[in-house]
Coordinates of C-alpha atoms in Angstrom, one line a residue:
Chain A
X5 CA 0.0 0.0 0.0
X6 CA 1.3 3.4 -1.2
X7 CA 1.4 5.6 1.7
X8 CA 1.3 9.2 0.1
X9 CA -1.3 11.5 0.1
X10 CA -3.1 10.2 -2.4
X11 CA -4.8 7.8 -0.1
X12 CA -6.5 10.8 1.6
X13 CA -10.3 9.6 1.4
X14 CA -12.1 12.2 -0.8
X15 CA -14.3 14.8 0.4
X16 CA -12.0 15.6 3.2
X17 CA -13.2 19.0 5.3
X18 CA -10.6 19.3 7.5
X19 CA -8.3 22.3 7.2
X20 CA -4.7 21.1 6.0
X21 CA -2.6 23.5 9.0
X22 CA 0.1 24.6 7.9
X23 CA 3.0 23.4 8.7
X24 CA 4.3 24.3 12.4
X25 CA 5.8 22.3 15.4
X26 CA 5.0 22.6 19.3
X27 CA 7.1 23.7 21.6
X28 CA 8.8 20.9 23.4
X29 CA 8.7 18.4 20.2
X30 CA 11.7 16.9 19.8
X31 CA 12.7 17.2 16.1
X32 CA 13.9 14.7 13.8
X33 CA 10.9 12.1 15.0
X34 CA 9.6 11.6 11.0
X35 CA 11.6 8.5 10.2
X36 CA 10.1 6.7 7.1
X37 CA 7.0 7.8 5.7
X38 CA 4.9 4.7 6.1
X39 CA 6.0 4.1 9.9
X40 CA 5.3 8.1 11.1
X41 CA 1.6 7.0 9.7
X42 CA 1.2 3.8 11.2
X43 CA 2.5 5.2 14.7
X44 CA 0.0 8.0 14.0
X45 CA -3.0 5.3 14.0
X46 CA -1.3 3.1 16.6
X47 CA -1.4 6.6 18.6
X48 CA -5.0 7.1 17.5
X49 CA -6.6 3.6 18.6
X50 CA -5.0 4.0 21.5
X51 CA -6.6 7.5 22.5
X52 CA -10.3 6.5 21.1
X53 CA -10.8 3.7 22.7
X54 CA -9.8 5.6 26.1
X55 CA -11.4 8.5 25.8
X56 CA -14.2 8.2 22.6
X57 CA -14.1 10.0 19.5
X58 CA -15.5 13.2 21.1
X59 CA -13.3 13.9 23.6
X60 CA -9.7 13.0 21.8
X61 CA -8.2 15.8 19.7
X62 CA -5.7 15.8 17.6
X63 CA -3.2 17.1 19.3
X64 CA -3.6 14.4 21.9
X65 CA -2.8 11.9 18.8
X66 CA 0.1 13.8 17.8
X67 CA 0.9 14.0 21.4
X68 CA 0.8 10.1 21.6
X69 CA 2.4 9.4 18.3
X70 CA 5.1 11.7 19.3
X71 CA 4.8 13.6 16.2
X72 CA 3.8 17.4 15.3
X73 CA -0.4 17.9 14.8
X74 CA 0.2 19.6 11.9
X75 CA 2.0 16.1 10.6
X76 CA -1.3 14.3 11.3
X77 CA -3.3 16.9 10.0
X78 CA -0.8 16.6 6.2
X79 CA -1.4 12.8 6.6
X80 CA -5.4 12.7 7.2
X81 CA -6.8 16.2 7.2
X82 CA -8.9 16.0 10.0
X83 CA -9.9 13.9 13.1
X84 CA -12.8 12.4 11.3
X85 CA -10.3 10.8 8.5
X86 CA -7.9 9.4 11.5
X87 CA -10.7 8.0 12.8
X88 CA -11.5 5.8 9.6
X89 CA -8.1 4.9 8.7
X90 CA -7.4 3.4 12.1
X91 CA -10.9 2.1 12.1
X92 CA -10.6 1.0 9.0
X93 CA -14.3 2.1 8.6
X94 CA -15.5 1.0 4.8
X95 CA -17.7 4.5 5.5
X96 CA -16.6 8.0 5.4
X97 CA -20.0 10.3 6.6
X98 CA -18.2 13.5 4.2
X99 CA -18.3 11.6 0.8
X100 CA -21.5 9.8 1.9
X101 CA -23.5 12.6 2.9
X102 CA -21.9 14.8 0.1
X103 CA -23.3 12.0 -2.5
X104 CA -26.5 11.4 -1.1
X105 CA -27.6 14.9 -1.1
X106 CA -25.8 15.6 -4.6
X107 CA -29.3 15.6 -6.7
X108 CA -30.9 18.0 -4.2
X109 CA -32.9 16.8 -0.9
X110 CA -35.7 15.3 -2.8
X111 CA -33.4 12.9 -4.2
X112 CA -31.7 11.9 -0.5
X113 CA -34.0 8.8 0.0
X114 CA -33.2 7.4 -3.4
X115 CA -29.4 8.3 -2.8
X116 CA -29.0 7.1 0.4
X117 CA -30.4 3.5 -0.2
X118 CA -28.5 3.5 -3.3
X119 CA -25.4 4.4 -2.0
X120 CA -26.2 1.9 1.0
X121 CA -27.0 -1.3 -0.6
X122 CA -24.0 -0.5 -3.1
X123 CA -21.7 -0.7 -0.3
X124 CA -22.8 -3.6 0.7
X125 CA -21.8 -5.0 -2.8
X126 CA -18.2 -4.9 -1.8
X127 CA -17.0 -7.9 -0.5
X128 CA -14.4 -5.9 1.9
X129 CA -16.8 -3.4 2.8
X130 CA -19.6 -6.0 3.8
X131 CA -17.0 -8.2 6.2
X132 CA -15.9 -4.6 7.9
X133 CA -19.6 -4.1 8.2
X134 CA -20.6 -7.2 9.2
X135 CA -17.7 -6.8 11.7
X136 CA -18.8 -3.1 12.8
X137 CA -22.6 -4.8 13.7
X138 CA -21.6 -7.5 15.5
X139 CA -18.8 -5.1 17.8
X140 CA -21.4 -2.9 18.3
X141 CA -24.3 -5.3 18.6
X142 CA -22.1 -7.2 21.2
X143 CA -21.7 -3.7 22.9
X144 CA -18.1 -4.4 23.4
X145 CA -16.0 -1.5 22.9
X146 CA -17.9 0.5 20.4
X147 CA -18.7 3.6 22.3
X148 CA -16.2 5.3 20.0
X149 CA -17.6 4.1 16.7
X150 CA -21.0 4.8 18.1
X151 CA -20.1 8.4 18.8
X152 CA -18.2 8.6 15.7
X153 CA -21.6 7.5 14.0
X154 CA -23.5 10.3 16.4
X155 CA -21.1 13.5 15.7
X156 CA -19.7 12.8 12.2
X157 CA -22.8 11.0 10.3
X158 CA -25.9 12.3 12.2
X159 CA -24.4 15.5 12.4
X160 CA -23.4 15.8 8.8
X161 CA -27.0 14.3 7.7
X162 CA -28.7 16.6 10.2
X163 CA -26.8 19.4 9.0
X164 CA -28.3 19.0 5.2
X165 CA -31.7 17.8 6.3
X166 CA -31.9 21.3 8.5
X167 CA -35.4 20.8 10.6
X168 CA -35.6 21.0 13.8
X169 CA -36.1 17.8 14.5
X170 CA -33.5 16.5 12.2
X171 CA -30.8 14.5 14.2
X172 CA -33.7 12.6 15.1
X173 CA -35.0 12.4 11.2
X174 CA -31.2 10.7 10.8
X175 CA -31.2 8.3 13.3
X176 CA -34.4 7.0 11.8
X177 CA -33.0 7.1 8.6
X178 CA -29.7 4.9 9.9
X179 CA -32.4 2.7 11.9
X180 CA -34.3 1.8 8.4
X181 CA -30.4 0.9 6.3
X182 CA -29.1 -0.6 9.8
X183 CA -32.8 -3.0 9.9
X184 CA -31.8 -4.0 6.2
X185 CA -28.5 -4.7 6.9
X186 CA -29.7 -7.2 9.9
X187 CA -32.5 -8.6 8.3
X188 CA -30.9 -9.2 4.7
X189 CA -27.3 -9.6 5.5
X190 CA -26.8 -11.3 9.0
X191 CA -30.3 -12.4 10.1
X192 CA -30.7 -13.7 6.2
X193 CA -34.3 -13.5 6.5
X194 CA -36.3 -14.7 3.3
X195 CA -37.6 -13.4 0.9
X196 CA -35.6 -10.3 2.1
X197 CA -32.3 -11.7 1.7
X198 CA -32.6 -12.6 -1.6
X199 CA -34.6 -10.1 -3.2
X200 CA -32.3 -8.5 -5.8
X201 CA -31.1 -4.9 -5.1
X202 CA -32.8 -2.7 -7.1
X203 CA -36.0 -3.7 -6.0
X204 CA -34.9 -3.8 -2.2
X205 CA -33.2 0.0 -3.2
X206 CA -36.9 1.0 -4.9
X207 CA -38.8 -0.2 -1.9
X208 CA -36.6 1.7 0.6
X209 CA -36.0 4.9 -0.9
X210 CA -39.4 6.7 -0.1
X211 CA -39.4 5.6 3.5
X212 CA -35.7 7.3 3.8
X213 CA -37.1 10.3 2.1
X214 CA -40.2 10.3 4.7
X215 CA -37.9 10.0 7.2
X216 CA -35.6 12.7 6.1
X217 CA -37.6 15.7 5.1
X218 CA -41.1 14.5 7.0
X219 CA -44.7 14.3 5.7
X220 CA -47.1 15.4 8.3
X221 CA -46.0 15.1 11.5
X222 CA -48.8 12.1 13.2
X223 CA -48.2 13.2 16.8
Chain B
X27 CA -45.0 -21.3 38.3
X28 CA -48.6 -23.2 38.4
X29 CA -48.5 -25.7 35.3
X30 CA -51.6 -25.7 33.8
X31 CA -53.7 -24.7 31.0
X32 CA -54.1 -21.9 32.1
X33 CA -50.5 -21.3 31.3
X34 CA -50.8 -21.5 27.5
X35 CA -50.1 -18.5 25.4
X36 CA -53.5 -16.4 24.2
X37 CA -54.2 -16.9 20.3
X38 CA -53.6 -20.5 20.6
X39 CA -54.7 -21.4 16.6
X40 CA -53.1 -25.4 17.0
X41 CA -55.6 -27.8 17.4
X42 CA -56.3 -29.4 20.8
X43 CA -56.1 -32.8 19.4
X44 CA -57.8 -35.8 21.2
X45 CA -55.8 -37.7 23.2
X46 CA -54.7 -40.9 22.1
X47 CA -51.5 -42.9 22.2
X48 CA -48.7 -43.9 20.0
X49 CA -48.2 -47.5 19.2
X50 CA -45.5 -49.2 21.7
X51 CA -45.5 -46.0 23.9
X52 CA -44.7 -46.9 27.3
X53 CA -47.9 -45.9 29.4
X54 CA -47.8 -44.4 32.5
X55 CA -44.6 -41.9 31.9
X56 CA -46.7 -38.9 33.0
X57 CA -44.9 -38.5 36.0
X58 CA -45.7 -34.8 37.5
X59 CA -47.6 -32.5 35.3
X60 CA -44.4 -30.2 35.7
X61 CA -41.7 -32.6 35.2
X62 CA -43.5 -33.9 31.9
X63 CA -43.7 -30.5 31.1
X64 CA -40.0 -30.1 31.5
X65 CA -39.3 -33.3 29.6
X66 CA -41.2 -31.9 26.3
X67 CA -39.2 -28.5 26.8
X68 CA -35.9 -30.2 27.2
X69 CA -36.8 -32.5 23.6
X70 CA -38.1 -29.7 22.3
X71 CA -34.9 -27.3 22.5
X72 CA -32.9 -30.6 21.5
X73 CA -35.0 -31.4 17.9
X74 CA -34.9 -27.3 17.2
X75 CA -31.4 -27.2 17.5
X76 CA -30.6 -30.3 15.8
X77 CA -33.2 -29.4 12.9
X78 CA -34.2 -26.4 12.7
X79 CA -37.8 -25.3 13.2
X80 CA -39.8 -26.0 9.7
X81 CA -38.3 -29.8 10.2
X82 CA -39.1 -30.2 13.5
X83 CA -42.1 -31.8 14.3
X84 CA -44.3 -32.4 17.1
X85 CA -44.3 -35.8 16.6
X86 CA -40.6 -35.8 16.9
X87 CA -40.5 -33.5 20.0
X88 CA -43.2 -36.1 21.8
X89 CA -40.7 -38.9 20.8
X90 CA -37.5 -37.2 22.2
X91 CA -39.7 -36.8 25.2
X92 CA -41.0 -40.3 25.2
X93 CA -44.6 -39.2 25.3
X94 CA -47.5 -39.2 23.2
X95 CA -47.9 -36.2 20.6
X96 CA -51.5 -35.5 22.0
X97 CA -49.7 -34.7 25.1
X98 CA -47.6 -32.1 24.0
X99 CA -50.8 -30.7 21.9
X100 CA -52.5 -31.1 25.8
X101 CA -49.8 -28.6 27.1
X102 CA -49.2 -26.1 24.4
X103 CA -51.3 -26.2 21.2
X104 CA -48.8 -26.3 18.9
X105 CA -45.7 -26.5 17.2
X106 CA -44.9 -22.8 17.3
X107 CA -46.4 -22.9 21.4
X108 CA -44.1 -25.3 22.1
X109 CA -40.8 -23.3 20.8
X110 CA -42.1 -20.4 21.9
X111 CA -41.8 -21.9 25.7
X112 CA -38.8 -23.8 24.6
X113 CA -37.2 -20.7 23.7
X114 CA -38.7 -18.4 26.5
X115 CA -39.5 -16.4 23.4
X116 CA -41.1 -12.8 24.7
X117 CA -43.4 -12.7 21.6
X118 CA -46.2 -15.0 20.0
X119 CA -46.5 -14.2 16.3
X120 CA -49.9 -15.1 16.5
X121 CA -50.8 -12.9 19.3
X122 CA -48.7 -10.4 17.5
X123 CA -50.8 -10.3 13.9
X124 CA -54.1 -10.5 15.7
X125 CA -53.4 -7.6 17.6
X126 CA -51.8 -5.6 14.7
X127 CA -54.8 -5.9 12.1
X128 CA -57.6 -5.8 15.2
X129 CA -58.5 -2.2 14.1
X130 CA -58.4 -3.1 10.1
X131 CA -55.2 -3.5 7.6
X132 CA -55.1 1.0 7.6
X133 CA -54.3 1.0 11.0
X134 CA -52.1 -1.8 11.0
X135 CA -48.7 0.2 10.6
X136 CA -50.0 2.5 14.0
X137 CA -50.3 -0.9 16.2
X138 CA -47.2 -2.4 14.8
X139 CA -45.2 0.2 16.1
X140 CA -47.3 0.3 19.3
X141 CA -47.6 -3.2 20.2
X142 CA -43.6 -3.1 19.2
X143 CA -42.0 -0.7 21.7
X144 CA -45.0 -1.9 24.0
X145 CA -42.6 -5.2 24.5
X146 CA -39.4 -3.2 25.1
X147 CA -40.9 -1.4 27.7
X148 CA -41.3 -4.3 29.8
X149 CA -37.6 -5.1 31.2
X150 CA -37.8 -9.1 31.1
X151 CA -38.7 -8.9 27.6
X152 CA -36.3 -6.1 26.7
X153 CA -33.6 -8.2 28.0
X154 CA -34.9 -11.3 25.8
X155 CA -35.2 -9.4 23.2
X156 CA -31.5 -8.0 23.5
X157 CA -30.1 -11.6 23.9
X158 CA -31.8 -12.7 20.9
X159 CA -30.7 -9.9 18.7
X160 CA -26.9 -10.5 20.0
X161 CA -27.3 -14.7 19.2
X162 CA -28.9 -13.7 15.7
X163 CA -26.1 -10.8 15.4
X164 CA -23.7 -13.5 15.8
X165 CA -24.6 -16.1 13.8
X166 CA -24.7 -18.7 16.8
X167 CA -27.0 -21.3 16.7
X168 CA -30.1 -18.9 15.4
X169 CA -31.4 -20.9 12.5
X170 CA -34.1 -22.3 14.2
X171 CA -35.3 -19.1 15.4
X172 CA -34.2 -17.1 12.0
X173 CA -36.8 -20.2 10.7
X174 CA -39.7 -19.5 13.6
X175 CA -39.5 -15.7 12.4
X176 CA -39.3 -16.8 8.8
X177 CA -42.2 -19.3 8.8
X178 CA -44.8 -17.9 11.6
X179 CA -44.1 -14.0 11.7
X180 CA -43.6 -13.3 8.5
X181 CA -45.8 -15.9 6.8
X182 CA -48.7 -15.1 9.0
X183 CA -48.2 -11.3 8.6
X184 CA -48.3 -12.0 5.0
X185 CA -51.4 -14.2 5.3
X186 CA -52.6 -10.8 6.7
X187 CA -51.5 -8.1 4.0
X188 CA -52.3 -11.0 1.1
X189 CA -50.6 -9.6 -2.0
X190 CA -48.2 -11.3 -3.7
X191 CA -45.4 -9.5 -2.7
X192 CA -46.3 -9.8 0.8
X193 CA -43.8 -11.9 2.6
X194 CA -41.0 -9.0 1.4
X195 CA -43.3 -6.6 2.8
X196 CA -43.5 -8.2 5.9
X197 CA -39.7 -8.4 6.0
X198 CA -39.6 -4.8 4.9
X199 CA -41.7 -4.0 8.0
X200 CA -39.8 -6.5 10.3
X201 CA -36.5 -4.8 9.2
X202 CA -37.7 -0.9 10.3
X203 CA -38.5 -2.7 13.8
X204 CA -35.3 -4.2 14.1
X205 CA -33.3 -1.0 13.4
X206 CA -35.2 1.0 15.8
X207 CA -34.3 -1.6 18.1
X208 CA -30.4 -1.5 17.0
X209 CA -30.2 2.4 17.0
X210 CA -32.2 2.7 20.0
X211 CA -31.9 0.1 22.6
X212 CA -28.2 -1.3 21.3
X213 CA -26.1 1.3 19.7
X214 CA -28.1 3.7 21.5
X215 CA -27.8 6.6 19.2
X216 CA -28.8 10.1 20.1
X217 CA -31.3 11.5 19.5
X218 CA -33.5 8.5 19.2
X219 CA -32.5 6.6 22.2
X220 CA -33.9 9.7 24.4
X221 CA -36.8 10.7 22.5
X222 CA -40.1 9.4 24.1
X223 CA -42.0 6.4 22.6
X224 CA -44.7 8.1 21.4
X225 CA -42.9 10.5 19.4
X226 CA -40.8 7.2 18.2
X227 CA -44.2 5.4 17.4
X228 CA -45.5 8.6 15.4
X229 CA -42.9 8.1 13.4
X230 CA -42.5 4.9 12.4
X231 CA -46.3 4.3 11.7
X232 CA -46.6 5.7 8.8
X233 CA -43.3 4.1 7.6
X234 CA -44.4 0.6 8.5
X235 CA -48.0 1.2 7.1
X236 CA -46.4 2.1 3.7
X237 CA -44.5 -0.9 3.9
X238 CA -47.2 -3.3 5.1
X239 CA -50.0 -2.3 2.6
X240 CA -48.0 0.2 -0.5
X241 CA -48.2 2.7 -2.2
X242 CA -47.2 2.8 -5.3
X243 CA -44.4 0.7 -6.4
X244 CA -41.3 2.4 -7.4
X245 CA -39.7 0.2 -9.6

């Protein structure tokens, strides 16, 4: 695996600092290019899964790495991007949410189950999934991934859907492609699980835009 | 725990067949009414496990118990009473669809949801429920209950909504109450595992009354 910047995940919002270097850091730290990253998200697992995603910054990952934060900043751009690469999440919320509301917010629901089930079509992407679920069904250890999910994906979603009521309107959302993921892909309910795609993505795709931009509210 | 009839799940459809006794079955082997109880429970959880559900049958489960089939009609009316017990299941499918379509097939979406996040309201069921979403999650051992879903919720709920599409609308339905319970009561995400039930149920009505009964198909 190349380890340049080219691997940056797209859609990246985070502000690339500029280049500067605490006071304290001992110089000279960067050895190879490839090892400064991994010890970047050695650094990183270590801090999320001691303090959650919220609460690490980071300078707390450069502080652990041993490294400038402007180095991890050049590496992933933000703390959202560290938090994939070390996660290896198959799911980045900025090029999601940036897709699904690309044809306006009348075509989210359609997007959204589109860009769902297609990830699901990727072998490596559906074992990291499958994975994710079953960490965070099992409740071990997810509470970073789970705020992760809450501040970077609901957030982002909420953000574009721009009601009120909207980080709710996204959780619902999530609960609907999260329901499909169980039922079709780990509970391997029938006919569900073998229903092809397009139809499962047709029959999904209203009830995402219901739940994202409302209808009459029933109560 | 009194052991009687009195102890059999409402909505009972199996039929209370006459009792009569297999050829070369040992009489007498009606100990106590508990114990015999047991015995069938204990068979029961054996031939599921071993089988599945839709290959089980009561026949079998009265043989692994070494008592007559009427017997195990006697004590729980039928096959899908009997695994319900066996599996200290905290829903009855049948109890379940009668309640949903008691008010008519347009208010079936409203009592989904209610009679749903009725059960996870009560903390022995919540807890059952939990546990069987974890073994499902996992993959251990689950086919028999993956089956008991398969072939008594969502055939019966299909029986119900009777178009030909229905059992995928059942699962559609099935998989919008099994997210809600993922997001809310397992990940618990915020907003949604904070926001009152009601306001949960509002939402997801209308969502699972689209997917029981329509609206125009999309593809």
């Amino acid at each position: 695996m190349a380890e340049t910047d080219a691997k940056s995940p797209a859609g990246t919002t985070g502000d690339p600092a500029p280049a500067r270097r605490g006071p304290g850091r001992p110089p000279g730290r960067r050895a190879g290019t490839g090892e400064t990253r991994t010890t970047i998200l050695d650094a990183a697992r270590t801090e999320f899964a001691a303090r959650g995603y919220a609460a690490t910054s980071v300078r707390a990952i450069a502080r652990g790495a041993n490294v400038d934060p402007a180095l991890v900043h050049h590496y992933f751009g933000s703390k959202s991007k560290v938090f994939i690469a070390a996660m290896e999440l198959p799911i980045d919320p900025d090029v999601i949410v940036e897709r699904v509301f690309a044809e306006g917010p009348e075509h989210a629901g359609a997007r959204l189950a589109a860009t769902f089930l297609g990830l699901w079509e990727e072998l490596a992407a559906r074992e990291r999934l499958l994975a994710m679920l079953r960490t965070a069904v099992l409740g071990d250890d997810n509470s970073a991934t789970r705020e992760f999910v809450t501040v970077e994906l609901t957030a982002r979603l909420a953000e574009r859907i721009g009601t009120a009521d909207a980080p709710l309107r996204a959780n619902l959302a999530v609960s609907q492609l999260l329901g499909i993921a169980l039922t079709r892909h780990v509970l391997c309910l029938e006919p569900i699980a073998s229903t092809p795609r397009a139809e499962i993505e047709a029959r999904i795709a209203p009830v995402l835009q219901r739940h994202l931009d409302g209808g009459p509210r029933v109560a």
